[in-house]
Amino acid sequence: MLLLDTNAFLTPALSYYAFDICGGYWNWISSAAASGKVASIAPVKRELQKKDDQVKHWIELHGKSIFMPEDGTIGNSMGQVASWATSNGYTSSAVADFLSKADAYLVAYAIHGGHDIVTLETREPLRMSKVKIPDAADAHGISTISPYEMLRRNGIRL
C-alpha cells in the first residue's frame, strides 16, 4: 500500500491537478483507496482540514475510504523514528517540528505496515535544519515516490 503525504493532496490541488481541470487524479485516489492501493493517516487528514478549501471539502466526501484510523500499535515504530531524528545531528527545532507534524507519523506507519510513502519532498541528508520524509524513510528502509511515480506504477493516464 502507498501512504499519501499531505503534499500529495495540497500541491496537486493548488496547481497541476486542480479539481476543476484534472478530476481524474482525485477520482483515481478515491477508487484506489477503496481497493486498498493507497491510504493516508489521521494526522495528514488533520493537517488537510485546517483550511476551509476544496481539499477539505473533498476529504469530507471521500475521506472515510482514504484515511486509516489512529493506530496505537505504532508506538514502537514512532519510537524508532524519534530516536533516529534526535540522534542524527538535526537541530532541536528541526526535530521538534518533525515530531509535531504528520511527517513523523507517516514514516512510523510506513515502518509498521511495510508501506511506501508518496511525497513531493526531496532528499536533503546534509540539511540539519529540517528533517525531510525521504531521509527519515531511507534510514528505516522505506521507499518514497512522487505522485507522478504513483500514477505510473499503477498505469494511470490522466
PDB file of C-alpha atoms in Angstrom:
ATOM      1  CA  MET A   1       0.000   0.000   0.000  1.00  0.00           C
ATOM      2  CA  LEU A   2       1.098   3.567  -0.669  1.00  0.00           C
ATOM      3  CA  LEU A   3       0.705   6.168   2.086  1.00  0.00           C
ATOM      4  CA  LEU A   4      -0.015   9.712   0.903  1.00  0.00           C
ATOM      5  CA  ASP A   5       1.747  12.685   2.459  1.00  0.00           C
ATOM      6  CA  THR A   6      -0.075  15.979   2.980  1.00  0.00           C
ATOM      7  CA  ASN A   7       1.656  17.487  -0.044  1.00  0.00           C
ATOM      8  CA  ALA A   8       0.358  14.682  -2.307  1.00  0.00           C
ATOM      9  CA  PHE A   9      -3.041  16.306  -1.757  1.00  0.00           C
ATOM     10  CA  LEU A  10      -2.293  20.021  -1.363  1.00  0.00           C
ATOM     11  CA  THR A  11       0.227  20.715  -4.103  1.00  0.00           C
ATOM     12  CA  PRO A  12      -1.724  18.921  -6.857  1.00  0.00           C
ATOM     13  CA  ALA A  13      -4.971  20.579  -5.755  1.00  0.00           C
ATOM     14  CA  LEU A  14      -3.407  24.028  -5.867  1.00  0.00           C
ATOM     15  CA  SER A  15      -1.596  23.546  -9.167  1.00  0.00           C
ATOM     16  CA  TYR A  16      -1.308  20.874 -11.858  1.00  0.00           C
ATOM     17  CA  TYR A  17      -4.171  18.581 -10.697  1.00  0.00           C
ATOM     18  CA  ALA A  18      -6.624  21.261  -9.639  1.00  0.00           C
ATOM     19  CA  PHE A  19     -10.110  19.871  -9.105  1.00  0.00           C
ATOM     20  CA  ASP A  20     -11.614  21.856 -11.981  1.00  0.00           C
ATOM     21  CA  ILE A  21      -9.087  20.718 -14.602  1.00  0.00           C
ATOM     22  CA  CYS A  22      -7.983  17.245 -13.544  1.00  0.00           C
ATOM     23  CA  GLY A  23     -10.701  15.429 -11.680  1.00  0.00           C
ATOM     24  CA  GLY A  24      -9.173  12.146 -12.823  1.00  0.00           C
ATOM     25  CA  TYR A  25      -6.409  12.404 -10.223  1.00  0.00           C
ATOM     26  CA  TRP A  26      -8.943  12.734  -7.434  1.00  0.00           C
ATOM     27  CA  ASN A  27     -11.231  10.046  -8.816  1.00  0.00           C
ATOM     28  CA  TRP A  28      -8.295   7.652  -9.038  1.00  0.00           C
ATOM     29  CA  ILE A  29      -7.195   8.348  -5.446  1.00  0.00           C
ATOM     30  CA  SER A  30     -10.718   7.687  -4.230  1.00  0.00           C
ATOM     31  CA  SER A  31     -11.070   4.409  -6.132  1.00  0.00           C
ATOM     32  CA  ALA A  32      -7.507   3.300  -5.312  1.00  0.00           C
ATOM     33  CA  ALA A  33      -8.207   3.906  -1.629  1.00  0.00           C
ATOM     34  CA  ALA A  34     -11.408   1.876  -1.829  1.00  0.00           C
ATOM     35  CA  SER A  35      -9.415  -1.027  -3.309  1.00  0.00           C
ATOM     36  CA  GLY A  36      -6.596  -0.767  -0.765  1.00  0.00           C
ATOM     37  CA  LYS A  37      -3.866   0.544  -3.100  1.00  0.00           C
ATOM     38  CA  VAL A  38      -3.456   3.900  -1.356  1.00  0.00           C
ATOM     39  CA  ALA A  39      -4.287   5.363   2.023  1.00  0.00           C
ATOM     40  CA  SER A  40      -3.236   8.088   4.362  1.00  0.00           C
ATOM     41  CA  ILE A  41      -3.294   8.634   8.087  1.00  0.00           C
ATOM     42  CA  ALA A  42      -5.335  10.651  10.550  1.00  0.00           C
ATOM     43  CA  PRO A  43      -2.540  13.210  11.237  1.00  0.00           C
ATOM     44  CA  VAL A  44      -2.423  14.026   7.497  1.00  0.00           C
ATOM     45  CA  LYS A  45      -6.206  14.402   7.497  1.00  0.00           C
ATOM     46  CA  ARG A  46      -5.988  16.842  10.413  1.00  0.00           C
ATOM     47  CA  GLU A  47      -3.401  18.921   8.544  1.00  0.00           C
ATOM     48  CA  LEU A  48      -5.595  18.998   5.443  1.00  0.00           C
ATOM     49  CA  GLN A  49      -8.691  20.033   7.379  1.00  0.00           C
ATOM     50  CA  LYS A  50      -7.098  23.159   8.870  1.00  0.00           C
ATOM     51  CA  LYS A  51      -8.048  25.299   5.893  1.00  0.00           C
ATOM     52  CA  ASP A  52     -11.572  25.639   4.534  1.00  0.00           C
ATOM     53  CA  ASP A  53     -10.824  24.888   0.895  1.00  0.00           C
ATOM     54  CA  GLN A  54     -11.595  22.390  -1.875  1.00  0.00           C
ATOM     55  CA  VAL A  55      -9.253  19.784  -0.400  1.00  0.00           C
ATOM     56  CA  LYS A  56     -11.074  19.891   2.924  1.00  0.00           C
ATOM     57  CA  HIS A  57     -14.441  19.555   1.174  1.00  0.00           C
ATOM     58  CA  TRP A  58     -13.191  16.683  -0.997  1.00  0.00           C
ATOM     59  CA  ILE A  59     -11.931  14.902   2.137  1.00  0.00           C
ATOM     60  CA  GLU A  60     -15.308  15.329   3.792  1.00  0.00           C
ATOM     61  CA  LEU A  61     -16.822  13.433   0.845  1.00  0.00           C
ATOM     62  CA  HIS A  62     -14.137  10.786   0.297  1.00  0.00           C
ATOM     63  CA  GLY A  63     -12.076  10.639   3.483  1.00  0.00           C
ATOM     64  CA  LYS A  64     -13.646   7.554   5.030  1.00  0.00           C
ATOM     65  CA  SER A  65     -12.099   5.285   2.420  1.00  0.00           C
ATOM     66  CA  ILE A  66      -8.728   7.066   2.403  1.00  0.00           C
ATOM     67  CA  PHE A  67      -7.692   7.812   5.974  1.00  0.00           C
ATOM     68  CA  MET A  68      -6.786   4.972   8.296  1.00  0.00           C
ATOM     69  CA  PRO A  69      -7.923   5.356  11.900  1.00  0.00           C
ATOM     70  CA  GLU A  70      -5.445   6.116  14.655  1.00  0.00           C
ATOM     71  CA  ASP A  71      -3.364   3.048  15.485  1.00  0.00           C
ATOM     72  CA  GLY A  72      -1.898   2.776  18.951  1.00  0.00           C
ATOM     73  CA  THR A  73       0.311  -0.114  17.858  1.00  0.00           C
ATOM     74  CA  ILE A  74       2.718   2.220  16.031  1.00  0.00           C
ATOM     75  CA  GLY A  75       4.337   3.202  19.330  1.00  0.00           C
ATOM     76  CA  ASN A  76       7.489   1.150  18.725  1.00  0.00           C
ATOM     77  CA  SER A  77       7.825   2.487  15.171  1.00  0.00           C
ATOM     78  CA  MET A  78       7.266   6.039  16.394  1.00  0.00           C
ATOM     79  CA  GLY A  79       9.957   5.489  18.998  1.00  0.00           C
ATOM     80  CA  GLN A  80      12.361   4.366  16.263  1.00  0.00           C
ATOM     81  CA  VAL A  81      11.614   7.469  14.209  1.00  0.00           C
ATOM     82  CA  ALA A  82      12.005   9.808  17.192  1.00  0.00           C
ATOM     83  CA  SER A  83      15.242   8.150  18.282  1.00  0.00           C
ATOM     84  CA  TRP A  84      16.664   8.397  14.771  1.00  0.00           C
ATOM     85  CA  ALA A  85      15.688  12.072  14.430  1.00  0.00           C
ATOM     86  CA  THR A  86      17.197  13.048  17.774  1.00  0.00           C
ATOM     87  CA  SER A  87      20.466  11.181  17.214  1.00  0.00           C
ATOM     88  CA  ASN A  88      21.411  12.282  13.699  1.00  0.00           C
ATOM     89  CA  GLY A  89      22.621  15.837  14.151  1.00  0.00           C
ATOM     90  CA  TYR A  90      19.401  17.696  13.399  1.00  0.00           C
ATOM     91  CA  THR A  91      18.790  20.902  15.281  1.00  0.00           C
ATOM     92  CA  SER A  92      16.435  20.599  18.228  1.00  0.00           C
ATOM     93  CA  SER A  93      13.905  22.844  16.472  1.00  0.00           C
ATOM     94  CA  ALA A  94      14.055  20.626  13.344  1.00  0.00           C
ATOM     95  CA  VAL A  95      13.411  17.529  15.448  1.00  0.00           C
ATOM     96  CA  ALA A  96      10.581  19.198  17.377  1.00  0.00           C
ATOM     97  CA  ASP A  97       8.961  20.384  14.137  1.00  0.00           C
ATOM     98  CA  PHE A  98       9.258  16.944  12.507  1.00  0.00           C
ATOM     99  CA  LEU A  99       7.849  15.102  15.512  1.00  0.00           C
ATOM    100  CA  SER A 100       4.941  17.528  15.901  1.00  0.00           C
ATOM    101  CA  LYS A 101       3.655  17.103  12.350  1.00  0.00           C
ATOM    102  CA  ALA A 102       2.196  14.271  10.328  1.00  0.00           C
ATOM    103  CA  ASP A 103       5.603  13.558   8.751  1.00  0.00           C
ATOM    104  CA  ALA A 104       6.986  11.502  11.638  1.00  0.00           C
ATOM    105  CA  TYR A 105       3.724   9.578  11.983  1.00  0.00           C
ATOM    106  CA  LEU A 106       3.702   8.861   8.253  1.00  0.00           C
ATOM    107  CA  VAL A 107       7.170   7.315   8.494  1.00  0.00           C
ATOM    108  CA  ALA A 108       6.146   5.351  11.602  1.00  0.00           C
ATOM    109  CA  TYR A 109       3.024   3.972   9.896  1.00  0.00           C
ATOM    110  CA  ALA A 110       5.129   3.031   6.865  1.00  0.00           C
ATOM    111  CA  ILE A 111       7.616   1.185   9.069  1.00  0.00           C
ATOM    112  CA  HIS A 112       4.834  -0.549  10.980  1.00  0.00           C
ATOM    113  CA  GLY A 113       2.938  -1.675   7.896  1.00  0.00           C
ATOM    114  CA  GLY A 114       5.752  -2.024   5.359  1.00  0.00           C
ATOM    115  CA  HIS A 115       4.270   0.698   3.135  1.00  0.00           C
ATOM    116  CA  ASP A 116       5.876   3.091   0.659  1.00  0.00           C
ATOM    117  CA  ILE A 117       5.285   6.834   1.032  1.00  0.00           C
ATOM    118  CA  VAL A 118       4.052   9.187  -1.683  1.00  0.00           C
ATOM    119  CA  THR A 119       5.520  12.651  -1.173  1.00  0.00           C
ATOM    120  CA  LEU A 120       6.830  15.614  -3.108  1.00  0.00           C
ATOM    121  CA  GLU A 121       9.605  16.148  -0.580  1.00  0.00           C
ATOM    122  CA  THR A 122      13.133  15.503  -1.804  1.00  0.00           C
ATOM    123  CA  ARG A 123      16.157  14.144  -0.011  1.00  0.00           C
ATOM    124  CA  GLU A 124      18.429  16.590   1.770  1.00  0.00           C
ATOM    125  CA  PRO A 125      20.566  14.384   4.036  1.00  0.00           C
ATOM    126  CA  LEU A 126      23.044  17.175   4.831  1.00  0.00           C
ATOM    127  CA  ARG A 127      20.385  19.700   5.864  1.00  0.00           C
ATOM    128  CA  MET A 128      20.283  19.705   9.652  1.00  0.00           C
ATOM    129  CA  SER A 129      17.675  22.465   9.999  1.00  0.00           C
ATOM    130  CA  LYS A 130      14.797  20.339   8.645  1.00  0.00           C
ATOM    131  CA  VAL A 131      14.035  16.634   8.808  1.00  0.00           C
ATOM    132  CA  LYS A 132      12.733  15.500   5.433  1.00  0.00           C
ATOM    133  CA  ILE A 133      10.441  12.485   4.970  1.00  0.00           C
ATOM    134  CA  PRO A 134      12.660  10.815   2.329  1.00  0.00           C
ATOM    135  CA  ASP A 135      15.699  10.994   4.617  1.00  0.00           C
ATOM    136  CA  ALA A 136      13.788   9.539   7.560  1.00  0.00           C
ATOM    137  CA  ALA A 137      12.263   6.886   5.317  1.00  0.00           C
ATOM    138  CA  ASP A 138      15.647   5.929   3.816  1.00  0.00           C
ATOM    139  CA  ALA A 139      17.069   5.469   7.289  1.00  0.00           C
ATOM    140  CA  HIS A 140      14.338   2.925   8.011  1.00  0.00           C
ATOM    141  CA  GLY A 141      14.313   1.075   4.692  1.00  0.00           C
ATOM    142  CA  ILE A 142      11.106   2.708   3.458  1.00  0.00           C
ATOM    143  CA  SER A 143      10.766   3.807  -0.172  1.00  0.00           C
ATOM    144  CA  THR A 144       9.404   7.193  -1.137  1.00  0.00           C
ATOM    145  CA  ILE A 145       7.945   8.054  -4.525  1.00  0.00           C
ATOM    146  CA  SER A 146       6.347  11.103  -6.107  1.00  0.00           C
ATOM    147  CA  PRO A 147       2.669  11.334  -7.048  1.00  0.00           C
ATOM    148  CA  TYR A 148       3.786  11.031 -10.691  1.00  0.00           C
ATOM    149  CA  GLU A 149       5.555   7.743  -9.956  1.00  0.00           C
ATOM    150  CA  MET A 150       2.470   6.556  -8.067  1.00  0.00           C
ATOM    151  CA  LEU A 151       0.391   7.118 -11.174  1.00  0.00           C
ATOM    152  CA  ARG A 152       2.998   5.485 -13.455  1.00  0.00           C
ATOM    153  CA  ARG A 153       3.239   2.404 -11.249  1.00  0.00           C
ATOM    154  CA  ASN A 154      -0.491   1.989 -11.491  1.00  0.00           C
ATOM    155  CA  GLY A 155      -0.731   2.625 -15.235  1.00  0.00           C
ATOM    156  CA  ILE A 156      -2.831   5.751 -14.778  1.00  0.00           C
ATOM    157  CA  ARG A 157      -3.082   8.306 -17.577  1.00  0.00           C
ATOM    158  CA  LEU A 158      -4.972  11.481 -16.802  1.00  0.00           C
TER     159      LEU A 158
END
